[in-house]
Tab-separated table of C-alpha atoms and ligand atoms in Angstrom:
chain	number	residue	atom	x	y	z
A	7	MET	CA	101.052	151.158	105.399
A	8	SER	CA	101.447	147.842	103.660
A	9	GLU	CA	99.396	144.951	104.617
A	10	ASN	CA	100.226	141.762	106.463
A	11	VAL	CA	99.610	138.854	104.122
A	12	VAL	CA	99.549	135.206	105.712
A	13	ILE	CA	99.329	132.065	104.005
A	14	ILE	CA	97.563	129.206	106.444
A	15	THR	CA	97.984	125.643	105.039
A	16	GLY	CA	95.019	123.535	106.092
A	17	ALA	CA	93.039	126.411	106.965
A	18	SER	CA	89.455	124.952	105.810
A	19	ARG	CA	88.687	123.150	109.167
A	20	GLY	CA	90.112	122.751	112.826
A	21	ILE	CA	93.201	124.607	113.838
A	22	GLY	CA	93.989	126.486	110.746
A	23	ALA	CA	90.285	127.740	110.213
A	24	ALA	CA	90.437	129.134	113.749
A	25	THR	CA	93.750	130.760	113.105
A	26	ALA	CA	92.636	132.101	109.695
A	27	ARG	CA	89.579	133.813	111.423
A	28	LEU	CA	91.729	135.241	114.428
A	29	ALA	CA	94.266	136.255	111.750
A	30	ALA	CA	91.851	138.180	109.881
A	31	GLN	CA	90.321	139.927	113.020
A	32	ARG	CA	93.991	141.107	113.954
A	33	GLY	CA	94.090	142.719	110.457
A	34	TYR	CA	95.937	140.049	108.156
A	35	ALA	CA	94.816	139.278	104.720
A	36	VAL	CA	94.633	135.695	104.584
A	37	CYS	CA	95.192	133.054	102.115
A	38	VAL	CA	93.026	129.861	103.235
A	39	ASN	CA	94.650	126.787	101.841
A	40	TYR	CA	92.871	123.719	101.594
A	41	ALA	CA	93.197	120.289	99.890
A	42	THR	CA	89.929	119.066	98.895
A	43	ASN	CA	87.074	120.568	101.155
A	44	ARG	CA	86.233	123.619	99.089
A	45	ASP	CA	83.003	124.393	100.960
A	46	ALA	CA	84.666	124.451	104.189
A	47	ALA	CA	87.325	126.710	102.678
A	48	ASP	CA	84.763	129.083	101.308
A	49	ARG	CA	82.956	129.202	104.636
A	50	VAL	CA	85.970	130.530	106.456
A	51	VAL	CA	86.519	133.185	103.489
A	52	ALA	CA	82.901	134.117	103.773
A	53	ASP	CA	83.078	134.606	107.294
A	54	ILE	CA	86.413	136.825	107.150
A	55	THR	CA	84.972	138.934	104.172
A	56	LYS	CA	81.566	139.394	106.163
A	57	ALA	CA	83.633	140.859	108.982
A	58	GLY	CA	85.160	143.360	106.681
A	59	GLY	CA	88.564	141.197	106.011
A	60	ARG	CA	90.272	140.116	103.203
A	61	ALA	CA	90.559	136.512	102.222
A	62	LEU	CA	91.184	133.943	99.358
A	63	ALA	CA	90.523	130.262	99.265
A	64	THR	CA	93.231	128.436	97.246
A	65	GLN	CA	93.436	124.601	96.910
A	66	ALA	CA	96.964	123.157	96.956
A	67	ASN	CA	98.302	119.800	97.927
A	68	VAL	CA	101.162	121.059	100.248
A	69	ALA	CA	103.046	117.737	99.205
A	70	ASN	CA	103.211	118.868	95.565
A	71	GLU	CA	106.021	121.149	94.718
A	72	ALA	CA	103.791	122.724	91.828
A	73	ASP	CA	100.769	123.182	93.961
A	74	VAL	CA	103.075	124.798	96.624
A	75	ILE	CA	104.550	127.402	94.195
A	76	ARG	CA	101.129	127.904	92.507
A	77	LEU	CA	99.719	128.609	96.116
A	78	PHE	CA	102.069	131.162	97.040
A	79	ASP	CA	101.864	132.964	93.641
A	80	ALA	CA	98.062	133.078	93.951
A	81	ALA	CA	98.258	134.460	97.451
A	82	ALA	CA	100.689	137.208	96.485
A	83	GLN	CA	98.926	138.013	93.187
A	84	ALA	CA	95.559	138.462	95.030
A	85	LEU	CA	96.261	139.815	98.407
A	86	GLY	CA	99.952	141.467	98.078
A	87	PRO	CA	103.575	140.225	99.376
A	88	VAL	CA	103.394	137.384	101.571
A	89	THR	CA	104.714	138.300	105.140
A	90	ALA	CA	103.871	135.135	106.986
A	91	LEU	CA	103.373	131.500	106.775
A	92	VAL	CA	101.404	129.001	109.100
A	93	ASN	CA	102.624	125.546	108.329
A	94	ASN	CA	99.550	123.926	109.661
A	95	ALA	CA	98.317	121.227	107.005
A	96	GLY	CA	98.676	117.828	108.651
A	97	ILE	CA	97.340	113.967	108.658
A	98	LEU	CA	97.245	111.029	110.504
A	99	GLU	CA	95.800	107.644	109.728
A	100	GLN	CA	94.320	104.681	111.520
A	101	GLN	CA	95.623	104.188	114.997
A	102	MET	CA	97.681	101.080	115.068
A	103	ARG	CA	101.122	99.403	116.281
A	104	LEU	CA	104.227	100.182	114.071
A	105	ASP	CA	104.150	96.386	113.467
A	106	GLU	CA	100.712	96.581	111.625
A	107	MET	CA	101.441	99.544	109.445
A	108	GLU	CA	102.032	99.065	105.744
A	109	ALA	CA	104.817	101.094	103.873
A	110	GLY	CA	102.339	103.414	101.855
A	111	ARG	CA	101.124	104.719	104.832
A	112	PHE	CA	104.642	106.147	105.749
A	113	GLU	CA	104.984	107.745	102.443
A	114	ARG	CA	101.533	109.566	102.692
A	115	VAL	CA	102.017	110.820	106.243
A	116	PHE	CA	105.557	111.955	105.815
A	117	ALA	CA	104.907	113.579	102.262
A	118	ILE	CA	102.071	115.801	103.826
A	119	ASN	CA	103.379	116.327	107.255
A	120	ILE	CA	107.169	116.834	106.607
A	121	THR	CA	107.662	117.477	102.839
A	122	GLY	CA	104.751	119.822	102.825
A	123	ALA	CA	106.133	121.785	105.446
A	124	PHE	CA	109.532	121.781	104.081
A	125	LEU	CA	108.323	122.936	100.669
A	126	CYS	CA	105.998	125.762	102.018
A	127	ALA	CA	108.838	127.154	104.483
A	128	ARG	CA	111.351	126.933	101.393
A	129	GLU	CA	108.890	129.053	99.482
A	130	ALA	CA	108.392	131.366	102.045
A	131	VAL	CA	112.161	131.813	102.460
A	132	ARG	CA	112.954	132.311	98.881
A	133	ARG	CA	109.994	135.055	98.972
A	134	MET	CA	110.709	136.838	102.443
A	135	SER	CA	114.495	136.544	102.971
A	136	THR	CA	116.354	139.700	102.795
A	137	LYS	CA	118.856	137.628	100.911
A	138	HIS	CA	116.439	137.120	98.229
A	139	GLY	CA	115.645	140.755	98.192
A	140	GLY	CA	112.379	140.482	100.378
A	141	HIS	CA	111.590	142.265	103.416
A	142	GLY	CA	111.522	139.536	106.035
A	143	GLY	CA	108.812	137.790	107.773
A	144	THR	CA	107.516	135.095	110.064
A	145	ILE	CA	106.873	131.503	110.031
A	146	VAL	CA	104.913	129.484	112.458
A	147	ASN	CA	105.143	125.526	112.234
A	148	VAL	CA	102.339	123.557	113.855
A	149	GLY	CA	103.868	120.501	115.333
A	150	SER	CA	102.516	118.417	118.166
A	151	MET	CA	103.072	117.163	121.562
A	152	ALA	CA	103.371	113.639	120.019
A	153	SER	CA	107.055	114.568	118.940
A	154	LYS	CA	107.530	114.236	122.702
A	155	LEU	CA	105.153	111.550	123.593
A	156	GLY	CA	105.831	109.317	120.673
A	157	SER	CA	102.260	108.197	120.292
A	158	PRO	CA	102.657	104.611	121.135
A	159	GLY	CA	99.889	102.097	120.157
A	160	GLU	CA	98.403	105.028	117.868
A	161	TYR	CA	100.557	106.359	115.207
A	162	ILE	CA	104.436	106.594	115.841
A	163	ASP	CA	104.724	107.585	112.198
A	164	TYR	CA	102.762	110.815	112.834
A	165	ALA	CA	104.828	111.485	116.050
A	166	ALA	CA	108.041	111.095	114.242
A	167	SER	CA	106.781	113.423	111.484
A	168	LYS	CA	105.908	115.985	114.192
A	169	GLY	CA	109.659	115.341	115.343
A	170	ALA	CA	111.021	116.549	111.988
A	171	ILE	CA	108.907	119.632	112.325
A	172	ASP	CA	110.715	120.519	115.643
A	173	SER	CA	114.203	119.942	113.848
A	174	LEU	CA	112.863	122.120	111.015
A	175	THR	CA	111.977	124.846	113.450
A	176	ILE	CA	115.259	124.861	115.268
A	177	GLY	CA	117.529	124.429	112.174
A	178	LEU	CA	115.698	127.022	109.928
A	179	ALA	CA	115.345	129.456	112.426
A	180	LYS	CA	119.173	129.784	112.906
A	181	GLU	CA	119.595	129.618	109.086
A	182	VAL	CA	117.694	132.630	108.317
A	183	ALA	CA	117.913	134.410	111.800
A	184	GLU	CA	120.006	137.295	109.823
A	185	GLU	CA	117.512	137.596	106.951
A	186	GLY	CA	114.711	139.081	108.557
A	187	ILE	CA	112.875	135.874	109.257
A	188	ARG	CA	111.732	134.319	112.561
A	189	VAL	CA	110.707	130.762	112.527
A	190	ASN	CA	108.574	129.326	115.669
A	191	ALA	CA	106.182	126.605	116.300
A	192	VAL	CA	103.375	125.396	118.578
A	193	ARG	CA	102.982	122.029	119.722
A	194	PRO	CA	99.141	121.383	120.424
A	195	GLY	CA	98.139	118.809	122.570
A	196	VAL	CA	94.706	116.903	122.382
A	197	ILE	CA	92.531	119.427	120.569
A	198	ARG	CA	88.855	119.196	119.535
A	199	THR	CA	89.144	118.908	115.651
A	200	GLU	CA	88.052	116.371	113.172
A	201	ILE	CA	91.602	114.819	112.891
A	202	HIS	CA	90.687	112.237	115.570
A	203	ALA	CA	88.157	110.660	113.420
A	204	SER	CA	90.585	109.864	110.656
A	205	GLY	CA	92.543	108.094	113.358
A	206	GLY	CA	89.373	105.902	113.840
A	207	GLU	CA	88.379	107.405	117.198
A	208	ALA	CA	86.151	110.543	116.990
A	209	GLY	CA	85.885	110.587	120.610
A	210	ARG	CA	89.402	110.607	121.398
A	211	VAL	CA	89.703	114.023	122.910
A	212	ASP	CA	87.283	113.042	125.611
A	213	ARG	CA	88.934	109.606	126.382
A	214	VAL	CA	92.732	111.341	126.393
A	215	ALA	CA	91.434	114.539	128.606
A	216	LYS	CA	91.475	112.378	131.713
A	217	SER	CA	95.256	112.229	131.346
A	218	VAL	CA	95.845	115.767	130.801
A	219	PRO	CA	96.855	117.851	133.901
A	220	MET	CA	94.072	120.382	133.163
A	221	LYS	CA	91.523	117.360	132.731
A	222	ARG	CA	90.094	118.939	129.197
A	223	GLY	CA	90.948	118.851	125.661
A	224	GLY	CA	91.991	122.076	124.041
A	225	GLU	CA	89.738	124.357	121.536
A	226	PRO	CA	91.353	125.316	118.153
A	227	GLU	CA	90.967	128.925	119.161
A	228	GLU	CA	93.426	128.272	121.883
A	229	VAL	CA	96.045	127.059	119.595
A	230	ALA	CA	95.260	130.073	117.416
A	231	HIS	CA	96.083	132.640	119.725
A	232	ALA	CA	99.536	131.001	120.586
A	233	ILE	CA	100.139	131.217	116.714
A	234	LEU	CA	98.922	134.704	116.292
A	235	TRP	CA	101.369	135.753	119.171
A	236	LEU	CA	104.345	134.034	117.504
A	237	LEU	CA	103.261	135.850	114.218
A	238	SER	CA	103.193	139.197	115.842
A	239	SER	CA	105.861	141.468	116.571
A	240	GLU	CA	105.061	140.941	120.228
A	241	SER	CA	107.396	137.994	119.835
A	242	SER	CA	110.201	139.920	118.062
A	243	TYR	CA	112.946	138.440	119.944
A	244	SER	CA	111.836	134.815	119.721
A	245	THR	CA	112.989	132.513	117.260
A	246	GLY	CA	113.504	128.758	117.190
A	247	THR	CA	111.374	128.362	119.912
A	248	PHE	CA	108.249	126.440	120.875
A	249	ILE	CA	104.987	127.014	122.599
A	250	ASP	CA	103.243	123.832	124.128
A	251	VAL	CA	99.546	124.321	123.993
A	252	SER	CA	98.620	121.155	125.559
A	253	GLY	CA	96.995	121.646	129.060
A	254	GLY	CA	100.084	120.718	131.055
A	255	ARG	CA	100.476	117.239	129.425
B	83	NAP	P1	91.933	118.868	110.871
B	83	NAP	O1	90.777	119.421	111.455
B	83	NAP	O2	91.731	117.328	110.398
B	83	NAP	O3	92.067	119.866	109.414
B	83	NAP	C1	93.160	119.350	108.567
B	83	NAP	C2	93.504	120.683	107.584
B	83	NAP	O4	94.583	120.080	106.572
B	83	NAP	C3	92.148	120.738	106.446
B	83	NAP	O5	92.009	121.777	106.534
B	83	NAP	C4	92.629	120.005	105.349
B	83	NAP	O6	92.279	120.272	104.236
B	83	NAP	C5	94.229	120.203	105.264
B	83	NAP	N1	94.972	119.242	104.569
B	83	NAP	C6	94.955	117.906	104.788
B	83	NAP	N2	95.981	117.422	103.750
B	83	NAP	C7	96.296	118.457	103.210
B	83	NAP	C8	97.216	118.738	101.942
B	83	NAP	N3	97.890	117.764	101.599
B	83	NAP	N4	97.507	119.804	101.556
B	83	NAP	C9	96.923	120.887	102.187
B	83	NAP	N5	96.129	120.846	103.196
B	83	NAP	C10	95.801	119.735	103.593
B	83	NAP	O7	93.411	118.939	111.632
B	83	NAP	P2	93.788	119.743	112.823
B	83	NAP	O8	93.318	118.887	114.113
B	83	NAP	O9	93.223	121.172	112.778
B	83	NAP	O10	95.258	119.828	112.704
B	83	NAP	C11	95.878	120.928	112.343
B	83	NAP	C12	97.388	120.755	112.401
B	83	NAP	O11	97.404	120.732	113.945
B	83	NAP	C13	97.902	119.380	111.935
B	83	NAP	O12	99.316	119.566	111.345
B	83	NAP	C14	98.027	118.471	113.149
B	83	NAP	O13	99.102	117.541	112.994
B	83	NAP	C15	98.368	119.287	114.101
B	83	NAP	N6	98.047	118.939	115.523
B	83	NAP	C16	96.519	118.839	115.906
B	83	NAP	C17	96.190	118.283	117.237
B	83	NAP	C18	94.765	118.139	117.556
B	83	NAP	O14	94.520	117.415	118.564
B	83	NAP	N7	93.825	118.363	116.481
B	83	NAP	C19	97.241	117.862	118.208
B	83	NAP	C20	98.511	118.222	117.766
B	83	NAP	C21	98.860	118.827	116.559
B	83	NAP	P3	90.609	119.843	103.620
B	83	NAP	O15	89.511	120.380	104.425
B	83	NAP	O16	90.494	120.248	102.287
B	83	NAP	O17	90.702	118.169	103.737
């Protein structure tokens, strides 16, 4: 039986790392992509291999086309043909109003959150689509509830980049539905990871939790479970769909 091989972008920390560990528990060989934090990626790989799984840490900036191609080649070479992609890598910048933002910030946020996701999805389709001689596969995009809420006063640019992830999910799902590839997305709400510190408010989860109907933030593992369901054959008739993992927010 051939093995499931998943590339998870931004898997050194947060939601991506939790997804990598859970995927390995479910029998996937996992390519743990990271941008700069080699030690954190190595720790995820060590956890997986210690538990008897197969994993590989691979540095690649998802916003860089050559890096993304190298990422997919390295995963296939070390682990076998890639059968799944989790488009998870994402950033946000300092909280502020739109009228305070400098132009370079839009380029950085859109390059990683939008172009990065598009480049990775493109490589996955080129390798998995039956149209290109592949055997099919699954893509799960990590969007955000911010696409619907808009993140006023914090990061409208980030929210808009996640709106693009929603559209990518809907359009690509229809484009490759007959080619053996399902494309779905999770939209996390406020999840306990280090991303909030990069917005300048490390304690954001606890502040926002009060406005969440369930009155708490989410854990990365709770998002990982939704991702793994969308990756698995249990969701075989779902494509172009979304799971909001947001405590009702
Ligand atoms: P995080 O803890 O800050 O981790 C970000 C991950 O992305 C790290 O592994 C980082 O690698 C990687 N990364 C950053 N830039 C990259 C690049 N250019 N190329 C490749 N990898 C890159 O973030 P998180 O909270 O887990 O977020 C993961 C995803 O969930 C993001 O798309 C985010 O927008 C989305 N999300 C998060 C929340 C939340 O509340 N946490 C809510 C909604 C959506 P290094 O370790 O090397 O820096």
